[in-house]
Coordinates of N, CA and C in Angstrom, one line a residue:
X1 N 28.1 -113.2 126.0 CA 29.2 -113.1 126.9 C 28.8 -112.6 128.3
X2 N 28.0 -111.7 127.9 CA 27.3 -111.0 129.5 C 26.6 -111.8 130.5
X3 N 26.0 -112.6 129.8 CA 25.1 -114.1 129.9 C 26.2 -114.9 130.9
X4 N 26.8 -115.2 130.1 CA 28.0 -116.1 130.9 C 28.5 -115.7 132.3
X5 N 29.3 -114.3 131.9 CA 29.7 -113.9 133.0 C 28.9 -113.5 134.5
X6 N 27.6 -113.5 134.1 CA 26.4 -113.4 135.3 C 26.3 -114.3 135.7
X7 N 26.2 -115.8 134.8 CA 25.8 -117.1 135.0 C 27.4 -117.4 136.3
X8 N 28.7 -117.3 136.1 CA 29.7 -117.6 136.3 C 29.6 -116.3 137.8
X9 N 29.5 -115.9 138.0 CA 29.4 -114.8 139.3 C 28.3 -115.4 140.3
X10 N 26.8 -116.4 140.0 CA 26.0 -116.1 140.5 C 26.6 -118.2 141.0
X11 N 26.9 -118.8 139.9 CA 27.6 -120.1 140.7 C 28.8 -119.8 141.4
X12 N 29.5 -118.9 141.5 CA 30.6 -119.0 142.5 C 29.9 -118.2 144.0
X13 N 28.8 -117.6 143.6 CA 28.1 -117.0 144.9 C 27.5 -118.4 145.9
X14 N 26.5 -119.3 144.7 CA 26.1 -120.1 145.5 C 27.5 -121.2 146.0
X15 N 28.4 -121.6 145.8 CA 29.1 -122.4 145.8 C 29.7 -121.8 147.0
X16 N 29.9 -120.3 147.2 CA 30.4 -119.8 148.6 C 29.9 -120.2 149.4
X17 N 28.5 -119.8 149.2 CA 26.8 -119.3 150.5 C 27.0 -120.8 151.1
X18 N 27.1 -121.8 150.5 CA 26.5 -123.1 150.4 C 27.8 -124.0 151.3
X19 N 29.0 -123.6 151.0 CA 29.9 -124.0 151.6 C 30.3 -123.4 153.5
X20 N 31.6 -124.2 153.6 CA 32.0 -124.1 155.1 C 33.6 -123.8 154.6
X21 N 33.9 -122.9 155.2 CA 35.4 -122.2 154.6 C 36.3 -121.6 155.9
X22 N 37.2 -122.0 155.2 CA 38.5 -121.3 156.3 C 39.3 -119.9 155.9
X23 N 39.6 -119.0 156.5 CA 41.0 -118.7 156.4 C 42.3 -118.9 156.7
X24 N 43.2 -118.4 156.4 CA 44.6 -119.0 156.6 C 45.1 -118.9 158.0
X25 N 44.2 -117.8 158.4 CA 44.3 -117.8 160.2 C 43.4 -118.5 160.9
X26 N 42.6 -118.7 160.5 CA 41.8 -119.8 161.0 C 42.5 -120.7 161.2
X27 N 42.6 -121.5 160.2 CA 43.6 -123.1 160.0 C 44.7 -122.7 161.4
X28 N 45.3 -121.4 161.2 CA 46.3 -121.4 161.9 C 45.9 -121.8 163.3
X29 N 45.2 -120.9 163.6 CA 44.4 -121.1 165.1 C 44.3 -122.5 165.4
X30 N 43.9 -123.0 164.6 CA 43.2 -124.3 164.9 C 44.4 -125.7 164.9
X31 N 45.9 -124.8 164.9 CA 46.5 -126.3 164.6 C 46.7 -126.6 166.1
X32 N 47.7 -127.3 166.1 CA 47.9 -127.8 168.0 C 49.1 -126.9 168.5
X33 N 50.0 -126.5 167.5 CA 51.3 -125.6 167.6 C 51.2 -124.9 166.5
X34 N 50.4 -123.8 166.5 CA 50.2 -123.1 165.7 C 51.8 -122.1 165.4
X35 N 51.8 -122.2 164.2 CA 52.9 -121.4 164.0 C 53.0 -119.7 164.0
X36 N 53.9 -119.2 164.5 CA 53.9 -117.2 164.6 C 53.2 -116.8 163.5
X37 N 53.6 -117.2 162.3 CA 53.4 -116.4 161.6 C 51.4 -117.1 160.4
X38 N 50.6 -115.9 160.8 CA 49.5 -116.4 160.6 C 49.0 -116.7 159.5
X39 N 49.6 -116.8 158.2 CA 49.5 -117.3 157.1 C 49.9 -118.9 157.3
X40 N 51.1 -119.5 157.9 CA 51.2 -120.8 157.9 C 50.5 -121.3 159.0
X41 N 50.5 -122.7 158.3 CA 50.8 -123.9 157.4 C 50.2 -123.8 156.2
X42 N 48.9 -123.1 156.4 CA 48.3 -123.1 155.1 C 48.6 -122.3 153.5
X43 N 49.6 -121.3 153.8 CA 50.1 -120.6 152.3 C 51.2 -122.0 152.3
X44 N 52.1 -123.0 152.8 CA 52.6 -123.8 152.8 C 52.1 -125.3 151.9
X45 N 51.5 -125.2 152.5 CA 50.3 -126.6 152.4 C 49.7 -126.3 150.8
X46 N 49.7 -124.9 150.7 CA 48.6 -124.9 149.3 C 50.2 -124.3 148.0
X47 N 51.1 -124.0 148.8 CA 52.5 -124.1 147.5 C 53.3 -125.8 147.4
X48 N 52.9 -126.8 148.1 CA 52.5 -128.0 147.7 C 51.8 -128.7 147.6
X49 N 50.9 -128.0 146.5 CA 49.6 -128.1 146.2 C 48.5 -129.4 146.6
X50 N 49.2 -129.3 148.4 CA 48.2 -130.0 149.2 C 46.6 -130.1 149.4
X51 N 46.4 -128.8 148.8 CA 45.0 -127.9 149.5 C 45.0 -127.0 148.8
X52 N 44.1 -126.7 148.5 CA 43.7 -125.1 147.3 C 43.0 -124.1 148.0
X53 N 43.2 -122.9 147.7 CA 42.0 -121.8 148.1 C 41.5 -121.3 146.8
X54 N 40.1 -120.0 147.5 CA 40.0 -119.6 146.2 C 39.7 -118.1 147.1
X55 N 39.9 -117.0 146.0 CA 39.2 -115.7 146.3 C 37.9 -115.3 146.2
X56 N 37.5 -114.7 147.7 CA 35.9 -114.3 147.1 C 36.4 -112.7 148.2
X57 N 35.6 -111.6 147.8 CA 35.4 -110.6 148.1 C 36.6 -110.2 148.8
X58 N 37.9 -110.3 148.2 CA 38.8 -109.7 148.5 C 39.8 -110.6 150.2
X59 N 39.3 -111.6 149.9 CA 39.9 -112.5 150.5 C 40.4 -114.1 150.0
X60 N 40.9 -114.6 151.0 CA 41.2 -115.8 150.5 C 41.0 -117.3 151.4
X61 N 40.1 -118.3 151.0 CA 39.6 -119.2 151.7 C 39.7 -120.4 151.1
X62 N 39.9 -121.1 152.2 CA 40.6 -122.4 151.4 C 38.6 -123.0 152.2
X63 N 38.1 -124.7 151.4 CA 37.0 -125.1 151.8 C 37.5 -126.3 153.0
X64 N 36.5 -126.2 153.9 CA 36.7 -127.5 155.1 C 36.9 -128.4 154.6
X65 N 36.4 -129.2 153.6 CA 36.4 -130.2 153.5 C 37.9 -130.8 152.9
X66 N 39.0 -129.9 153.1 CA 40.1 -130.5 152.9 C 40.9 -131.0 154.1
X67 N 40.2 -131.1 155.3 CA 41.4 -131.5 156.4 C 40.2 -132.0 157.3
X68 N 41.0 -132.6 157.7 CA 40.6 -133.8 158.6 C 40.6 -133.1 160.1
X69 N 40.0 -134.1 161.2 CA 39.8 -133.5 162.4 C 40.4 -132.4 163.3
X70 N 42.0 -132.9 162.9 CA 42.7 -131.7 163.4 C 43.5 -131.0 162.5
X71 N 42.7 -130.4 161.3 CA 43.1 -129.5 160.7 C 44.7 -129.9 159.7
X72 N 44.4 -131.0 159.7 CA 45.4 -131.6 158.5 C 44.8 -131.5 157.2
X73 N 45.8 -131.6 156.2 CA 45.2 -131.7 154.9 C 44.9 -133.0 154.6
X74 N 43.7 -133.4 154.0 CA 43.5 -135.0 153.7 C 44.4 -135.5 152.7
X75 N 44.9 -136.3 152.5 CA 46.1 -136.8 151.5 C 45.2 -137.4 150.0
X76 N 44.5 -137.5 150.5 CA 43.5 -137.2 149.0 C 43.2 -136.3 148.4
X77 N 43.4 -134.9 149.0 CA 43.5 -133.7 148.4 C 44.5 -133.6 147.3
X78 N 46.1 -133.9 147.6 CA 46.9 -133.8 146.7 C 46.8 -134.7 145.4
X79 N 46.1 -135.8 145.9 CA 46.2 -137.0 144.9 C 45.2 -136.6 143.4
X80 N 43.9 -135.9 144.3 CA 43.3 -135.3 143.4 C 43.4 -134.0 143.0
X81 N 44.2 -133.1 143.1 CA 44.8 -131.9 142.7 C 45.6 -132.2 141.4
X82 N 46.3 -133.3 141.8 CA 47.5 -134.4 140.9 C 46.6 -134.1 139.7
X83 N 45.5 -134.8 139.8 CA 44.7 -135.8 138.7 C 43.8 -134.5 137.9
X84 N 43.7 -133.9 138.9 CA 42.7 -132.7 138.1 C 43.7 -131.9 137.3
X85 N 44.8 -131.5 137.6 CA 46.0 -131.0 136.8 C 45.7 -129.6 137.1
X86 N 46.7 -128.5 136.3 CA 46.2 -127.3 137.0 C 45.4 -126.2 136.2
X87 N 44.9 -125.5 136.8 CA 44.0 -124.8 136.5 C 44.1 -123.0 137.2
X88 N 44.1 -122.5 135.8 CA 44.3 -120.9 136.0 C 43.3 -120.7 137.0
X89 N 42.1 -120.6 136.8 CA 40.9 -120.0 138.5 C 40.8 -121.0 139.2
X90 N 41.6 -120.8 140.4 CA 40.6 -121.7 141.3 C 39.0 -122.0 141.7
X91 N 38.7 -121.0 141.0 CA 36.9 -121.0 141.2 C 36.8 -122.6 140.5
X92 N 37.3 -122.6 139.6 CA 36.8 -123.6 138.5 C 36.9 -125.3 139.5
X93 N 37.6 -125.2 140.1 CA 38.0 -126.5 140.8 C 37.0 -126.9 142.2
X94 N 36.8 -125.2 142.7 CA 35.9 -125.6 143.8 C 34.7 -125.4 143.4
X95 N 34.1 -125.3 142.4 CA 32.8 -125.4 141.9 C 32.8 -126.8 141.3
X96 N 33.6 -127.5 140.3 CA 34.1 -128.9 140.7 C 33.6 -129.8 141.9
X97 N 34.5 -129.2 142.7 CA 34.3 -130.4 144.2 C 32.5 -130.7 144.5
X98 N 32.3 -128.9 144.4 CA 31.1 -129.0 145.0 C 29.6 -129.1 144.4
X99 N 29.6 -129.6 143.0 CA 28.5 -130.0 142.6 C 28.5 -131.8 141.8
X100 N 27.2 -132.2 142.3 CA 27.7 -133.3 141.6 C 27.8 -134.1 140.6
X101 N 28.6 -135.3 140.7 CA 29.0 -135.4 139.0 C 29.2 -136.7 138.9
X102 N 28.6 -137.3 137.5 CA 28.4 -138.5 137.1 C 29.3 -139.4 137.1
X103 N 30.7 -139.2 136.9 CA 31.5 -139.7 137.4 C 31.7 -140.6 138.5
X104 N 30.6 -140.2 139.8 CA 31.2 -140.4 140.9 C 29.2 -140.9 141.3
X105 N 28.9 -141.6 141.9 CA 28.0 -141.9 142.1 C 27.6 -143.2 143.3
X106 N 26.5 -143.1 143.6 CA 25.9 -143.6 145.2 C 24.4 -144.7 144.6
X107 N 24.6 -146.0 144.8 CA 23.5 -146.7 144.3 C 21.9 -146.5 145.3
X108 N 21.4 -146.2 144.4 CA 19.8 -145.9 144.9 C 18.3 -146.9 144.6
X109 N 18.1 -147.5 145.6 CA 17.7 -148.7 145.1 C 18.6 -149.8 144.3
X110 N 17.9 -151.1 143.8 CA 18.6 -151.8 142.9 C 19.1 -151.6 141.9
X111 N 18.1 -150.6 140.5 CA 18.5 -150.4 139.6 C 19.2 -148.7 139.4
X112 N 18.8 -147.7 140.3 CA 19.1 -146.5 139.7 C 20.5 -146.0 140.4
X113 N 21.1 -145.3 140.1 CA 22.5 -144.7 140.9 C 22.2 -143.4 140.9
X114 N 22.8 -142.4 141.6 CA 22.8 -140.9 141.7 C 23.9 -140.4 142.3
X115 N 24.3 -139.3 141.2 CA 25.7 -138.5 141.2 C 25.9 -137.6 142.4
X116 N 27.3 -137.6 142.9 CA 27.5 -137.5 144.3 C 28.6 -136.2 143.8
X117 N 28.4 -135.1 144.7 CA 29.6 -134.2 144.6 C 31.0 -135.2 145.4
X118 N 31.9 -134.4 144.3 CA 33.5 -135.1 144.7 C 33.6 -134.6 146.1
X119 N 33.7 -133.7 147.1 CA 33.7 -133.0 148.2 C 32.8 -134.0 149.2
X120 N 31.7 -134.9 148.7 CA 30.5 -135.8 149.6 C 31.4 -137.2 149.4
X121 N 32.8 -137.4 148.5 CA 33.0 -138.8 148.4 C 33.9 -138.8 148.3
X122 N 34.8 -137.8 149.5 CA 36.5 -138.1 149.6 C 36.8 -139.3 149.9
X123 N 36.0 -140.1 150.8 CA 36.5 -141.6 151.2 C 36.5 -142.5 150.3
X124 N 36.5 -142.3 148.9 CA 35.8 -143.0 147.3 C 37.3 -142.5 146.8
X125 N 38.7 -142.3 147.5 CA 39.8 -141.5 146.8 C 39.8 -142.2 145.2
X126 N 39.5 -143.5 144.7 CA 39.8 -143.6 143.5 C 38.8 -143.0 142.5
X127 N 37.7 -143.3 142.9 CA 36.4 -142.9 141.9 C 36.8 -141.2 141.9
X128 N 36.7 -140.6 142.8 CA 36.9 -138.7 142.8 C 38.3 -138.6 141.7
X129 N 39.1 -139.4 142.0 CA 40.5 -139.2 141.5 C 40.2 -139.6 139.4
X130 N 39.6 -140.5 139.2 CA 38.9 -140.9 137.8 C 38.2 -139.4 137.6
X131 N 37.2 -139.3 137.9 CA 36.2 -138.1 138.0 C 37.5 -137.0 137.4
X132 N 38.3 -136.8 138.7 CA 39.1 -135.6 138.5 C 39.9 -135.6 136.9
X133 N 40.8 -136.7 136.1 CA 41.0 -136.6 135.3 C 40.3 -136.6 134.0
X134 N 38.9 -136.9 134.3 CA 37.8 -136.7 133.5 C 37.1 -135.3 133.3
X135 N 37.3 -134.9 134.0 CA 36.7 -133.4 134.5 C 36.6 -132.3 133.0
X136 N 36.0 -131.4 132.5 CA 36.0 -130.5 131.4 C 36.4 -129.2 131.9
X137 N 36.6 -128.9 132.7 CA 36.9 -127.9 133.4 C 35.4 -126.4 132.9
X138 N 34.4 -127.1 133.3 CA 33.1 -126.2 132.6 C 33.2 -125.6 134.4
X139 N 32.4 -124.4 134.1 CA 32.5 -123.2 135.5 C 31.0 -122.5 135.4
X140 N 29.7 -123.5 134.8 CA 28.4 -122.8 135.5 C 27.9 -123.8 135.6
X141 N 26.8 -123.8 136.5 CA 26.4 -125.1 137.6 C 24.9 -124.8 136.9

């Protein structure tokens, strides 16, 4: 059990280190008409489960790779939020996005293929969206 829980602490570390992440003020800043109050759009956006965050060290950060140039949510977000269904930790989903998975794959050479994280193949919305309802919900990399 100890095992696990080390294993499960040390992939949500790399999955942080490794990533590009916002806060909710951030996003804010960065919209074009940012709204007063510095939690929106994004505590909005992620209570229609547009966009997800997750907690790490007493904060809360949603990953870049859910919005588009100007800080929109990509509409593939929801679609695959949809498909993945829901899930008590969000760790478990952004460790998901961000490692890759057989599911979803990139042809290499003529005969071999190689597994693409969901997060490297949002433009692929059907294959990630397959992936997503296939998913085991496993949480060590």
């Amino acid at each position: 059990m100890q095992k696990e829980i080390f294993g499960q602490m040390a992939t949500v570390t790399k999955v942080f280190e490794e990533g590009d992440w916002l806060t909710a003020e951030d996003i804010n800043k960065l919209q074009k008409n940012p709204p007063t109050k510095n939690s929106l759009p994004a505590s909005h956006w992620k209570r229609q489960r547009r966009i997800f965050s997750v907690s790490y060290d007493g904060k809360e950060y949603y990953p870049r790779y859910q919005f588009d140039s100007m800080y929109q949510p990509l509409s593939i977000i929801g679609d695959i939020l949809k498909a993945y269904g829901e899930c008590a930790d969000t760790w478990s989903l952004a460790i998901w996005f961000h490692f890759p998975n057989g599911w979803i794959a990139k042809q290499v050479g003529d005969d071999d293929a190689m597994p693409v994280a969901p997060r490297d193949a949002l433009d692929r919305g059907s294959d990630v969206i397959k992936a997503a309802r296939s998913q085991s919900g496993t949480y060590i990399a």
